[in-house]
Structures are given as structure tokens and as C-alpha cells.
mmCIF file of C-alpha atoms in Angstrom:
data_model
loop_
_atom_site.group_PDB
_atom_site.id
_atom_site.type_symbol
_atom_site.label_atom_id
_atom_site.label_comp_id
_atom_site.label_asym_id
_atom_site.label_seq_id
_atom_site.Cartn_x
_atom_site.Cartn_y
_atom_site.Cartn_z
ATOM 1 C CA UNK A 3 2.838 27.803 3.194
ATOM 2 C CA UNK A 4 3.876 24.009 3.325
ATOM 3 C CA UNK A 5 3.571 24.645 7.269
ATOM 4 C CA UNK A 6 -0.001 26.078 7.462
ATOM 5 C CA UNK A 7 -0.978 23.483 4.803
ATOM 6 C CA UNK A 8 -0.272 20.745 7.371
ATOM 7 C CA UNK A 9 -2.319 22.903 9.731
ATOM 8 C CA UNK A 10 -4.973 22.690 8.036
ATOM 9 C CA UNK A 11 -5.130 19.154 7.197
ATOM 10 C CA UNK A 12 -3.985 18.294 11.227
ATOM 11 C CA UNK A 13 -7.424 20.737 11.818
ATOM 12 C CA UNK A 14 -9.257 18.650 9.510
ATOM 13 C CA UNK A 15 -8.758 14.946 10.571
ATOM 14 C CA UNK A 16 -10.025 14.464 14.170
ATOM 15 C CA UNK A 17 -7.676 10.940 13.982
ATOM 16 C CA UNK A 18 -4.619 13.251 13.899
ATOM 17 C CA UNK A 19 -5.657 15.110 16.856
ATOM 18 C CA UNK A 20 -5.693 11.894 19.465
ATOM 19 C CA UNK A 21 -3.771 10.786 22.188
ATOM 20 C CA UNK A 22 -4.679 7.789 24.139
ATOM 21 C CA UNK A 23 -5.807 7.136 27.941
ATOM 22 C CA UNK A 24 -5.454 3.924 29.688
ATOM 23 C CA UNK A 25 -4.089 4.391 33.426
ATOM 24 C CA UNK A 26 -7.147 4.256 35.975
ATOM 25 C CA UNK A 27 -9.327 3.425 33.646
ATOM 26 C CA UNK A 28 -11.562 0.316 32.806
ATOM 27 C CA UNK A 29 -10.478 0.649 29.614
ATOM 28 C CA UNK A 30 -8.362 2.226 27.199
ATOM 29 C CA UNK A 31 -9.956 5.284 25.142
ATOM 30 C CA UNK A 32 -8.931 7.671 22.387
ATOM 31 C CA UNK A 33 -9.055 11.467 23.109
ATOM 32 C CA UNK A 34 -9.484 13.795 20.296
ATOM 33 C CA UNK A 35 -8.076 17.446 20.978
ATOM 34 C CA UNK A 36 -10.516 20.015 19.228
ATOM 35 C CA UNK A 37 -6.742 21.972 18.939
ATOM 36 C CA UNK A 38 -3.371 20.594 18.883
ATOM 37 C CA UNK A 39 0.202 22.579 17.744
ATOM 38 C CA UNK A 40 2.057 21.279 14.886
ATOM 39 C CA UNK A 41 5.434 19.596 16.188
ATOM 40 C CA UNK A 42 7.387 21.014 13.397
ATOM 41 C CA UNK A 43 10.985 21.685 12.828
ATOM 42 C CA UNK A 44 13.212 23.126 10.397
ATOM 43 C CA UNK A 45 16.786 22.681 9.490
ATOM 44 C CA UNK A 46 19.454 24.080 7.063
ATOM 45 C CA UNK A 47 22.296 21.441 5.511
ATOM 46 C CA UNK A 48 23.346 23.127 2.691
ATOM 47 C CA UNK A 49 26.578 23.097 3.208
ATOM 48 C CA UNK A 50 27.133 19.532 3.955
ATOM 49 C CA UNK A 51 28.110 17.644 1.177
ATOM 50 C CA UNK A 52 26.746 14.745 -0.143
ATOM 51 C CA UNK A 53 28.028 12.055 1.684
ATOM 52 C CA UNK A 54 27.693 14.306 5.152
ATOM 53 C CA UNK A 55 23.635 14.542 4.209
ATOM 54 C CA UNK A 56 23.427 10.822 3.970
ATOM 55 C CA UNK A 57 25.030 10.258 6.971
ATOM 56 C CA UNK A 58 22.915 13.191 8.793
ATOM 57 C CA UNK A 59 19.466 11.780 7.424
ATOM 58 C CA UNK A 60 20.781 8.360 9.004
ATOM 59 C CA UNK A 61 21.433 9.402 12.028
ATOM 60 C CA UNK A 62 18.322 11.456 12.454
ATOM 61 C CA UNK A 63 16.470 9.151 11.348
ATOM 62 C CA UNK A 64 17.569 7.021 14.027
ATOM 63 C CA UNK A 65 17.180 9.073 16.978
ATOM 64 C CA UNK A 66 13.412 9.783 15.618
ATOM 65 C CA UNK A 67 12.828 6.376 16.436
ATOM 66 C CA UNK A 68 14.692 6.241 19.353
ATOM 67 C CA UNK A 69 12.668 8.871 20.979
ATOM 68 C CA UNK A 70 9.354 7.072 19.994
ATOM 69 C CA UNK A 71 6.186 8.628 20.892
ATOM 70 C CA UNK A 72 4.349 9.424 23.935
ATOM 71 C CA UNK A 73 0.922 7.485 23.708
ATOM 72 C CA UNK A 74 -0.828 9.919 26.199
ATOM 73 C CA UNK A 75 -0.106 13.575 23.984
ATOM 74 C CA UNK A 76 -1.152 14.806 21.040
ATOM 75 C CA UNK A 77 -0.247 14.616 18.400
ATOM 76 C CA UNK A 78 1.415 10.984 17.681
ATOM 77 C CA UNK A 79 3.250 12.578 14.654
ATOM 78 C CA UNK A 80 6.371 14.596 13.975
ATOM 79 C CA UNK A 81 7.402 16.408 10.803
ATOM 80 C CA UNK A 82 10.727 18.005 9.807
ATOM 81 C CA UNK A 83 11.898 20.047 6.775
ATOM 82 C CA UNK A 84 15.173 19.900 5.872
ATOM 83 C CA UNK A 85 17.025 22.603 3.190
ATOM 84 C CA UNK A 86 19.363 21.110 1.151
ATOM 85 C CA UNK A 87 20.237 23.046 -1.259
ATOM 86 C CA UNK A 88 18.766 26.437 -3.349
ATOM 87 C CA UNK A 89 15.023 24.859 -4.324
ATOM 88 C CA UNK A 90 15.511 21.561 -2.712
ATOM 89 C CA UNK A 91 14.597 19.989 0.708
ATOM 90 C CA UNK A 92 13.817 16.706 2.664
ATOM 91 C CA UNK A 93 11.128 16.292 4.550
ATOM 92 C CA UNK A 94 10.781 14.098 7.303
ATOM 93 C CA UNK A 95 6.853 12.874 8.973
ATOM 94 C CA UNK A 96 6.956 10.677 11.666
ATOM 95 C CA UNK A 97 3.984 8.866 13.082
ATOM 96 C CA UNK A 98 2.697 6.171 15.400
ATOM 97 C CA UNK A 99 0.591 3.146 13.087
ATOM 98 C CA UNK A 100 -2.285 4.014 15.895
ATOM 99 C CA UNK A 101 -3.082 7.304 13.587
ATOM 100 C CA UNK A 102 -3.254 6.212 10.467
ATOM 101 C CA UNK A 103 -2.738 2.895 7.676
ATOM 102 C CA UNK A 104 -1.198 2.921 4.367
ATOM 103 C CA UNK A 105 -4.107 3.371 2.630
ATOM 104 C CA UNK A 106 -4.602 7.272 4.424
ATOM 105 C CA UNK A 107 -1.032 8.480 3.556
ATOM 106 C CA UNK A 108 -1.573 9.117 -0.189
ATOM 107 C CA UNK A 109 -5.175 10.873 0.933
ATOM 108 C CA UNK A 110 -3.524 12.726 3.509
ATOM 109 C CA UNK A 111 -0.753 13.860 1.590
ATOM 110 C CA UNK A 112 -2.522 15.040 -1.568
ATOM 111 C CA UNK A 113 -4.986 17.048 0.902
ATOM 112 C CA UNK A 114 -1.426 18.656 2.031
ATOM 113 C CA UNK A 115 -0.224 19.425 -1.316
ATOM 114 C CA UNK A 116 -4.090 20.895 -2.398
ATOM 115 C CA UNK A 117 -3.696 22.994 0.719
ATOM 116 C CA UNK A 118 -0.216 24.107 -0.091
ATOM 117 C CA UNK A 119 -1.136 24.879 -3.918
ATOM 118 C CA UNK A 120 -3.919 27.048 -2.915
ATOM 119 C CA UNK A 121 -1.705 29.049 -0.408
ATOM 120 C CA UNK A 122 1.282 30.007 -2.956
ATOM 121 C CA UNK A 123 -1.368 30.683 -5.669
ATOM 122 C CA UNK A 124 -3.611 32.552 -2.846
ATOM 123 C CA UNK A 125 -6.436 31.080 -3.916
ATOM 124 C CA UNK A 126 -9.436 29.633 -1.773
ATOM 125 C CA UNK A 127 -9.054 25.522 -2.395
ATOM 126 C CA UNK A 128 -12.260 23.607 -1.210
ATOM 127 C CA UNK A 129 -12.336 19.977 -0.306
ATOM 128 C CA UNK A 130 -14.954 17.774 0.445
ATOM 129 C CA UNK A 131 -16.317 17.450 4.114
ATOM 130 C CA UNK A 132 -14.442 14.646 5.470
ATOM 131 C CA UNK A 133 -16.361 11.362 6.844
ATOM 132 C CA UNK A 134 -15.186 11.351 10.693
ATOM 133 C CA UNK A 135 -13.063 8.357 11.985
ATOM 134 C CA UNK A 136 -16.000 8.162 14.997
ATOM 135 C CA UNK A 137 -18.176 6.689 12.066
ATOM 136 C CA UNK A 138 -15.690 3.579 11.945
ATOM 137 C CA UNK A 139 -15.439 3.460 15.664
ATOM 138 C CA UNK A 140 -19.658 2.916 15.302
ATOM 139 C CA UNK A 141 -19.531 0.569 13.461
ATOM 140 C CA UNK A 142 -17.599 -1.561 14.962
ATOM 141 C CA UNK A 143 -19.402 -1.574 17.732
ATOM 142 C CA UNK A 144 -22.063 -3.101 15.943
ATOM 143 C CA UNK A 145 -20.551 -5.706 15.094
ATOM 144 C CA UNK A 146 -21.158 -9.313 16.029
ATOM 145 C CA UNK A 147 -18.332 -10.134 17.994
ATOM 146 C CA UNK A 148 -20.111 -13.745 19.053
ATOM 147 C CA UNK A 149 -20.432 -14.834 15.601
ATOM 148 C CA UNK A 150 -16.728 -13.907 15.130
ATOM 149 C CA UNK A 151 -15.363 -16.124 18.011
ATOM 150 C CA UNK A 152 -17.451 -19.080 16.564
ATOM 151 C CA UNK A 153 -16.310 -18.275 13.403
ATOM 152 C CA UNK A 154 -12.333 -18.371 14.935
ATOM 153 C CA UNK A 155 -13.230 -21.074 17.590
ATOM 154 C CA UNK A 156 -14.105 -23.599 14.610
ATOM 155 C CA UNK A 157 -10.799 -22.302 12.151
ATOM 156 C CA UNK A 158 -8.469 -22.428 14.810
ATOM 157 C CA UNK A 159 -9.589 -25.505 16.708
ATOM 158 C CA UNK A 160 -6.956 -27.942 17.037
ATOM 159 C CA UNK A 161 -3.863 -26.065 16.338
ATOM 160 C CA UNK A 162 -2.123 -25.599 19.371
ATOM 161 C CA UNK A 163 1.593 -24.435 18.915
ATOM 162 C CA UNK A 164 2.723 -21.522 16.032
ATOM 163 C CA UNK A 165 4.588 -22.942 12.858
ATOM 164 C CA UNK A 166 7.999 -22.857 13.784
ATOM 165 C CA UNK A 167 11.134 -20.830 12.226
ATOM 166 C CA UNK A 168 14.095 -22.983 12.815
ATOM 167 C CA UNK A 169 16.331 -20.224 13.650
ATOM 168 C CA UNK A 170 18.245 -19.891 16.797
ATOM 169 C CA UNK A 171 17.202 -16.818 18.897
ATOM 170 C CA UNK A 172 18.816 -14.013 20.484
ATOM 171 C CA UNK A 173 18.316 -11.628 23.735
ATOM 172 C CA UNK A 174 16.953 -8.768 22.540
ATOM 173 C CA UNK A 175 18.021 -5.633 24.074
ATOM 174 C CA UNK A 176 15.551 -2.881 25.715
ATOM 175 C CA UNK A 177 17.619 -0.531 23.028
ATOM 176 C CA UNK A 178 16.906 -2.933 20.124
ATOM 177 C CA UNK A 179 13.474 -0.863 18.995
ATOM 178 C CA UNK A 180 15.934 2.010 17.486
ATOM 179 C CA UNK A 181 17.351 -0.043 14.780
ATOM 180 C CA UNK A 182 15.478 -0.775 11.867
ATOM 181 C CA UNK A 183 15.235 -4.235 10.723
ATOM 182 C CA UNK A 184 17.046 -6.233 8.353
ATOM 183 C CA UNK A 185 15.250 -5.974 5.219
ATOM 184 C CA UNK A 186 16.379 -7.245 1.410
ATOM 185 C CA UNK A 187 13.720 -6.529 -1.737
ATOM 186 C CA UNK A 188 13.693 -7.801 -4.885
ATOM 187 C CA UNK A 189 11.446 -7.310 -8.121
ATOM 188 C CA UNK A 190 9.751 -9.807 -10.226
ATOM 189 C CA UNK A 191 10.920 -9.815 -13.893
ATOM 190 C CA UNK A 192 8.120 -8.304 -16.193
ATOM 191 C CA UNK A 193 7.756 -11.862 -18.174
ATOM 192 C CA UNK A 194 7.356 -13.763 -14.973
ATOM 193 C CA UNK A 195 5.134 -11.267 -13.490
ATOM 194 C CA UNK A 196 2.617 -11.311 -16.557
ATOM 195 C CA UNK A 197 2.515 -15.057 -16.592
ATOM 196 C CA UNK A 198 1.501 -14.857 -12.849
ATOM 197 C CA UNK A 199 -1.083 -12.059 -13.970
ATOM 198 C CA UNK A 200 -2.710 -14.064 -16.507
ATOM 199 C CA UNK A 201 -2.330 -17.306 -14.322
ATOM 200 C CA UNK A 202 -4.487 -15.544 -11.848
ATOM 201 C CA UNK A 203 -7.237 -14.198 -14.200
ATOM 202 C CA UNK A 204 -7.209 -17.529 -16.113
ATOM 203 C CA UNK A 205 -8.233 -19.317 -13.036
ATOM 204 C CA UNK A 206 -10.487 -16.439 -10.982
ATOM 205 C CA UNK A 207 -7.664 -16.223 -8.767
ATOM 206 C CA UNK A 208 -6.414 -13.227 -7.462
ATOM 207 C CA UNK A 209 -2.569 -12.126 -6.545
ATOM 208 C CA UNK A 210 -2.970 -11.680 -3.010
ATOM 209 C CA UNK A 211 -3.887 -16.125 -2.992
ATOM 210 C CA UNK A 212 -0.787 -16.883 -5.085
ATOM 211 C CA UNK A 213 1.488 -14.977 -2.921
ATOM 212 C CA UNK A 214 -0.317 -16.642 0.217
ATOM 213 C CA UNK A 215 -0.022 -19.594 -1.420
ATOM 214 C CA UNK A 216 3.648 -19.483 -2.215
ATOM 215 C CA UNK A 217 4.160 -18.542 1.500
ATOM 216 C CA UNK A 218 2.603 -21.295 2.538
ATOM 217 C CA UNK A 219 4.437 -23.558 0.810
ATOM 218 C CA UNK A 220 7.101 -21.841 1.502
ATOM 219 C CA UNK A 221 6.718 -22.093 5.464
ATOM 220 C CA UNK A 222 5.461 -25.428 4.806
ATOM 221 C CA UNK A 223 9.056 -26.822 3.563
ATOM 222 C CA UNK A 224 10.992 -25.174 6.316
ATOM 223 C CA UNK A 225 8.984 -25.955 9.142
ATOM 224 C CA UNK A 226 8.581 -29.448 8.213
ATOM 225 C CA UNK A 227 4.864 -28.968 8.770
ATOM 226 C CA UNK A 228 1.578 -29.928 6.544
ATOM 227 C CA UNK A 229 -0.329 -27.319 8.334
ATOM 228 C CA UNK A 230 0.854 -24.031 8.570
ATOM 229 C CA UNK A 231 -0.222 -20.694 10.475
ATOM 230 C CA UNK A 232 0.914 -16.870 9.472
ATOM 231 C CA UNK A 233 -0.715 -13.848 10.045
ATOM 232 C CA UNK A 234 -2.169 -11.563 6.944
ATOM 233 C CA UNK A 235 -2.823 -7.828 7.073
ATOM 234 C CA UNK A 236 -6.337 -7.087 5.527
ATOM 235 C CA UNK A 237 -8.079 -3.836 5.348
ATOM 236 C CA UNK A 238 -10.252 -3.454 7.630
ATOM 237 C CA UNK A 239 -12.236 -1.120 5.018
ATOM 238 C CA UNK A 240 -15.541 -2.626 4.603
ATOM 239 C CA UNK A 241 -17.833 -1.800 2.115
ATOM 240 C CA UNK A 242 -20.983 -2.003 4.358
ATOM 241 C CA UNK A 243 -19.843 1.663 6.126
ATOM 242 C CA UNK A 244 -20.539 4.482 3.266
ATOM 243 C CA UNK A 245 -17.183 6.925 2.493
ATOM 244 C CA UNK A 246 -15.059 4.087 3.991
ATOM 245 C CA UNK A 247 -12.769 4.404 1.198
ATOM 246 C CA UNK A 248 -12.362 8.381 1.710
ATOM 247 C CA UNK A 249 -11.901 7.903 5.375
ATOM 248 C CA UNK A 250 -7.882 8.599 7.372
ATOM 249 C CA UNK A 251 -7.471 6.426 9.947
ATOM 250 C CA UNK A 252 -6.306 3.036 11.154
ATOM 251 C CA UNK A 253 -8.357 0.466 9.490
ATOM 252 C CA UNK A 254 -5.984 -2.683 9.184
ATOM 253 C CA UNK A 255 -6.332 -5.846 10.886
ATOM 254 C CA UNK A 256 -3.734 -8.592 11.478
ATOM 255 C CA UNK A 257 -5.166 -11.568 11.164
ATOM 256 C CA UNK A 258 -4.493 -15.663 11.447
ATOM 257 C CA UNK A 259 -4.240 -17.384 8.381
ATOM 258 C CA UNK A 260 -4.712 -21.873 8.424
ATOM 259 C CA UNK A 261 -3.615 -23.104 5.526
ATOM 260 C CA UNK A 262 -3.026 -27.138 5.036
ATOM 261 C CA UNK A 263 -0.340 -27.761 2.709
ATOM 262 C CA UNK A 264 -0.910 -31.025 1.706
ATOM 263 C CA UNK A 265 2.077 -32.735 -0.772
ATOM 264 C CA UNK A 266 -0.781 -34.150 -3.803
ATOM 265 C CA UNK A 267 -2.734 -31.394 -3.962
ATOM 266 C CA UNK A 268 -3.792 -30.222 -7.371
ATOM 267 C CA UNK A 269 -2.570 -26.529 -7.339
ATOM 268 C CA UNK A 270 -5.643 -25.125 -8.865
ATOM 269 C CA UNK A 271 -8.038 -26.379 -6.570
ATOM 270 C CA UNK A 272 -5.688 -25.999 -3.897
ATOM 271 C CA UNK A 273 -5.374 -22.484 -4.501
ATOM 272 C CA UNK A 274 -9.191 -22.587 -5.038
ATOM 273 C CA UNK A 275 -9.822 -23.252 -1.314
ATOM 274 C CA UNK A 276 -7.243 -20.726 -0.069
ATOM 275 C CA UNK A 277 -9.554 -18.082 -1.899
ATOM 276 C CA UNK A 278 -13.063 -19.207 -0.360
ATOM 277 C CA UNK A 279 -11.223 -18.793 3.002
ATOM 278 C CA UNK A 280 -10.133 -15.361 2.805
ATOM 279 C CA UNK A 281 -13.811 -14.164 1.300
ATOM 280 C CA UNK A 282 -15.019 -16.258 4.064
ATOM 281 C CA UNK A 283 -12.613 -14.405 6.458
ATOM 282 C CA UNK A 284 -13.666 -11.191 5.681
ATOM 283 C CA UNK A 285 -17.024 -11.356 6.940
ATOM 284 C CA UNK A 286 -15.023 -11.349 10.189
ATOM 285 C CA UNK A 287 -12.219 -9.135 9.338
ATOM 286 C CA UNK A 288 -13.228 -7.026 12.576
ATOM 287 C CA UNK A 289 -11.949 -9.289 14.936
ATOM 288 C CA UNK A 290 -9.221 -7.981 16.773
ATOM 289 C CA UNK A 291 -6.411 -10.313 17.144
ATOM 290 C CA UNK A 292 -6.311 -10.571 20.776
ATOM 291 C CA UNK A 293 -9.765 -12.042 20.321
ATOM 292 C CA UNK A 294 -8.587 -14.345 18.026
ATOM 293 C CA UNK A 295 -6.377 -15.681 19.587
ATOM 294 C CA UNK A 296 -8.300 -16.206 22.493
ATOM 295 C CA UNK A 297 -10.042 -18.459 20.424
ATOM 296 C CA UNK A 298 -7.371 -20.453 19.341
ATOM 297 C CA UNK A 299 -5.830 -23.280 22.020
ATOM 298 C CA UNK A 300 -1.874 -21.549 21.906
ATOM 299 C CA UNK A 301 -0.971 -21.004 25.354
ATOM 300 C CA UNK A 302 -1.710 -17.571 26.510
ATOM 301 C CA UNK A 303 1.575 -15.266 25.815
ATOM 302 C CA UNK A 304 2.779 -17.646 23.132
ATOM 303 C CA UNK A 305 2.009 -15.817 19.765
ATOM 304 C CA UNK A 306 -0.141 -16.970 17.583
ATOM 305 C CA UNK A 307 2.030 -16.635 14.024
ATOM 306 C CA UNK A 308 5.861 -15.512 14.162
ATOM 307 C CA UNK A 309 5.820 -14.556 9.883
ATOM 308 C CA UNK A 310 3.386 -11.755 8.696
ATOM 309 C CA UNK A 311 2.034 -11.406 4.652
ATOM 310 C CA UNK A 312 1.547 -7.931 3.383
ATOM 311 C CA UNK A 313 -0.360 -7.234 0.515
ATOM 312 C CA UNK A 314 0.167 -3.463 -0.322
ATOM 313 C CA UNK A 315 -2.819 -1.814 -2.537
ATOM 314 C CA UNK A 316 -2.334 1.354 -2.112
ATOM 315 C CA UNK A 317 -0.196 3.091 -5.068
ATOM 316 C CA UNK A 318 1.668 5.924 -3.181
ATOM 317 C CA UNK A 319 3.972 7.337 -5.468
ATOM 318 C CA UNK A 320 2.057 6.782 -8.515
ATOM 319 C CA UNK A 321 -1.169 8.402 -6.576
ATOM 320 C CA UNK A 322 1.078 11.503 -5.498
ATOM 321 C CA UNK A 323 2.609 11.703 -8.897
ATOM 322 C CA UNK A 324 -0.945 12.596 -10.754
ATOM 323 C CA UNK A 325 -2.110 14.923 -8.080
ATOM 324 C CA UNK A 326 -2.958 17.849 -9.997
ATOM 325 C CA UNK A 327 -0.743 21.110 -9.620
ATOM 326 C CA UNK A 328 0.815 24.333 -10.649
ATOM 327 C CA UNK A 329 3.044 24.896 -7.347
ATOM 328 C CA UNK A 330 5.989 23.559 -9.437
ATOM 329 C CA UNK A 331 6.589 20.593 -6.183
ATOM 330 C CA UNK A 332 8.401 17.530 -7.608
ATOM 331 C CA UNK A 333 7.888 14.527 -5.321
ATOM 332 C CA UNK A 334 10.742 12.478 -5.241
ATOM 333 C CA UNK A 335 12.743 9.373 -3.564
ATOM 334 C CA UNK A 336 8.907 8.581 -1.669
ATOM 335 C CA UNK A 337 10.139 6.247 1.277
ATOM 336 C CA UNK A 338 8.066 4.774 4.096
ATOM 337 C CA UNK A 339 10.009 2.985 6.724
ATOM 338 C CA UNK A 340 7.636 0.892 9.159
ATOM 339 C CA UNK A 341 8.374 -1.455 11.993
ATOM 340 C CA UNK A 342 6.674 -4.530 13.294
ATOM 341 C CA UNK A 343 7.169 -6.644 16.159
ATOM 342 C CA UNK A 344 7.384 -10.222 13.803
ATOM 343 C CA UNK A 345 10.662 -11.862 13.230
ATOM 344 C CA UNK A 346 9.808 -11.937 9.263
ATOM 345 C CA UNK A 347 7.519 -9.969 6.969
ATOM 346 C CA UNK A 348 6.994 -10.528 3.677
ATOM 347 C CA UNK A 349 5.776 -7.052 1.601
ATOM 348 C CA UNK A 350 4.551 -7.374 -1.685
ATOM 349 C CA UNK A 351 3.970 -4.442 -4.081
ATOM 350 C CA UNK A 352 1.722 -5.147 -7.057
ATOM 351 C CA UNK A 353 2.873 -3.366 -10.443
ATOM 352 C CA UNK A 354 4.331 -3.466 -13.736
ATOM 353 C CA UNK A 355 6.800 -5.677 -11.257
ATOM 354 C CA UNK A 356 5.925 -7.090 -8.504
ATOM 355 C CA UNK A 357 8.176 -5.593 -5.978
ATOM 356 C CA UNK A 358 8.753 -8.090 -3.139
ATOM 357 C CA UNK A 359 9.953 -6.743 0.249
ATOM 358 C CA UNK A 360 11.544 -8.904 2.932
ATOM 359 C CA UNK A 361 12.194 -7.353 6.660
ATOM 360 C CA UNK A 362 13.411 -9.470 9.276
ATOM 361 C CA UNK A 363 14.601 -9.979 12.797
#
């Protein structure tokens, strides 16, 4: 039942049906499948013991990622159930960031578990019509991309080298993309994280500037620079395309974020401006990075930012946790594992406490 419930969602979502084309042609293109086969597998552990099924998951884990995916078939996704023990199991879904952002997974899985719940109780579930990913795809190409390259030409102008980490480097090793990053998390206290709250409401602020603001400064001090550069994930969801929000698919953008750091600032105000220039970025949140930096004067090849600021909205445990049911599933030990291609990400988790998430090279 779990199986054909991931059937029917993979039928469902054209996104999940794609591969991608790109040799001998003028440019690359995303092919939807009208049918694809499930890549699924199934295994049996139960008689390893604890320690054996950690070290099991670990190293299957990492050969998933060392066999990657192929760009050109469909489907860019894996899944894997795993038995491990008399009403428990692990399960195991792999795939590539082209398919889908974090904001899809919760919508995607609840579909799965709807499907599932309808199957063991063999009962007909309905769900609503889903708005196609080719309506996003649209509207982008609608948008004013001239505008946009002003609008980068004029933020960018003058900075012509990324903010530097003063870290030695390393070789990296053709191998290297198996292993997962380094990566250290911490959480907030409750007290500091309600001051922080009410520090942000008291001055029209919201979280997302504080934390850029705190990286900035942050950068600032180590680089030895007043002006800073990082990148910042937004959306991509805007709320000029109707059913956006419903809508699986790969919405995010990476984008630059300027941000002078100057040492007499006022915070408040400070902070202040940082806000008008994300709601002023937004109206150009389309831009795709490339173009960006096109726009910029950093040598071509030279990235733009080497630090990345993630600002996750998207609730997935809690969101799976209320999905209604009478299947008797418990959800547990929800983990997402992503990669990235910056030396350092900073992750931050809104909440009771802020959970702060720190991945590096």
C-alpha cells in the first residue's frame, strides 16, 4: 500500500516525472514522462542489532550519494524501505534539489500518507487537482529580465572581489561529493529566543533581517571588511501566480546579498535598511544567479559569495505530525540531509527555539 501510494503521487506531479536534456541542444530543457516506474527497493535488517543498523544506514546512506543521479532519466528520485523490526521500518527517499524545494516535501509527503490511508482503509481518498509546475515555468517567462539586470547592475556595481574566508584551502578530490559535510547545530535558549521575538515585532523587523544582520556582522569582523557579500536562499514563491503556495516543485533562488557594515551605525536603523533591501529584492527574486552575477564586475568563474544564509519556513515535522489519520503510522526521527557546493552555510530553523544549523567545507 505504502508502494502504490507513492505511485500515485509520482502519477500526480508532472515535476517528479522529468529528466533533463542538454547535449545538442541550444539549450537545456526539462522532459516530463507521461509514465515513469517507481525505483523502489526493499530490505530486511531485523536481525542486526542496534549498533549493526546504525552502521548499515551509514553506509547506505553513503553509497546513495555516491551513485548520484543521472540528469538525463527519469525519475531523479530513489526510495527504499527498510524492516527493522516486527511493526517498524526506515525509509529512505533520495532526490536531486532540481525536483523539488523544502517547501514541497511536507505537501508531497502528506499526499503520500492520504494515499496510503485510503488504501489500508480501502476507501476512495480525493485530493484536489494539482496546479501544474508548467504554470511556474510561464510565468517566468514573463518576467522582466531587463529590469532585473538594472536592478543587479546598480546593487552590485562596484564590488569586484567576494568577501573573503581566511581559511587555508585544500584540493578537493573528484571522490569528495560522497561525504557529507561537516556540520555542528545548536539551539537558541527559549529566554533569548523570545527577547529576539519581541525585539523583532517591537521594531517591524522580522527574524529572517536579524539573522542576516548578525551574519553580516559576523562576516564583517572576520573578513576585515565594511562591506560584505553572501548569498540568501529566498522562495521563489510569488504571490502574483495563483496556487503558488499548493504547487511541488523547485521554486528557490540563491541570491546576492550587499550589506555595508558600517562600525557607528545605530542598530535599529541599520537593521531598518537591511529590511527595505530584501522587500526591494524580491521584486526581482526571479533572477537566476548566473544572471546576477553577470551583472556584478567579479571576474567570470570567480564566485560571487563563498557563505550561504538559510532561512527555513517550512515546518516539516510539525506539518507531518497533524496530518490527519487512522492508519496507525507514527512519523519519527524526520531527517533531511542536503548538500551544497558553499564552503559554509548557515541554517536557521524558526521555533519555540531557534534551531541554528552550521554545515561546512
Amino acid at each position: 500500500a505504502f508502494r502504490q501510494a507513492w505511485q500515485r503521487v509520482l502519477q500526480r506531479h508532472s515535476i517528479l516525472r522529468t529528466r533533463f536534456a542538454w547535449e545538442e541542444l541550444a539549450e537545456p530543457v526539462q522532459v516530463v514522462h507521461r509514465q515513469v516506474e517507481l525505483p523502489w527497493e526493499e530490505l530486511d535488517w531485523r536481525d542486526s542489532s542496534p549498533p549493526q543498523e546504525r552502521q548499515q544506514l551509514a553506509s547506505l546512506l553513503q553509497e546513495d550519494r555516491r551513485r548520484g543521479f543521472d540528469l538525463g532519466k527519469a525519475p531523479l528520485m530513489r526510495l527504499q524501505l527498510i524492516r527493522t523490526g516486527r511493526s517498524t521500518w526506515r525509509f529512505v527517499w533520495s532526490h536531486h534539489h532540481l525536483l523539488l524545494d523544502g517547501w514541497s516535501l511536507p505537501i508531497v509527503l502528506q499526499e503520500v500518507l492520504l494515499a496510503y490511508e485510503g488504501l489500508v482503509r480501502d476507501q476512495p481518498v480525493t485530493l484536489p487537482r494539482p496546479t501544474p509546475y508548467r504554470n511556474y515555468i510561464a510565468w517566468l517567462s514573463r518576467q522582466d529580465r531587463q529590469a532585473a539586470a538594472s536592478f543587479w547592475q546598480q546593487r552590485l556595481a562596484g564590488f569586484s572581489a567576494p568577501t573573503p574566508l581566511p581559511l587555508e584551502r585544500a584540493a578537493r578530490q573528484p571522490e569528495d561529493h560522497a561525504e557529507l559535510p561537516g556540520e555542528h547545530e545548536h539551539e537558541l535558549p527559549a529566554e533569548l529566543n523570545r527577547a529576539l521575538e519581541q525585539f523583532a515585532r517591537q521594531h517591524r523587523l522580522t527574524l529572517n533581517t536579524l539573522v542576516q544582520g548578525a551574519w553580516a556582522i559576523l562576516l564583517s569582523r572576520f573578513s576585515g571588511e565594511e562591506e560584505v557579500l553572501f548569498g540568501a536562499t529566498v522562495s521563489g514563491r510569488s504571490a502574483a501566480l495563483e496556487g503558488i503556495e499548493s504547487m511541488v516543485g523547485l521554486f528557490i533562488n540563491t541570491l546576492p546579498v550587499r550589506v555595508q557594515v558600517p562600525r557607528d551605525a545605530a542598530v535599529r536603523s541599520w537593521l531598518e535598511e537591511l529590511q527595505a533591501q530584501q522587500v526591494e529584492l524580491r521584486q526581482y527574486e526571479y533572477t537566476p544567479l548566473v544572471d546576477a552575477q553577470r551583472c556584478s564586475e567579479i571576474r567570470a568563474g570567480t564566485p560571487l559569495f563563498e557563505t550561504l544564509v538559510v532561512f527555513e519556513n517550512y515546518p516539516l515535522d510539525r506539518s507531518l505530525q497533524e496530518t490527519p489519520g487512522q492508519t496507525g503510522l507514527d512519523l519519527r526521527e524526520i531527517r533531511v540531509h542536503e548538500r551544497t557546493n558553499y564552503p559554509l552555510v548557515l541554517t536557521v530553523i524558526p521555533g519555540p527555539t531557534m534551531s541554528l544549523r552550521v554545515q561546512y567545507d
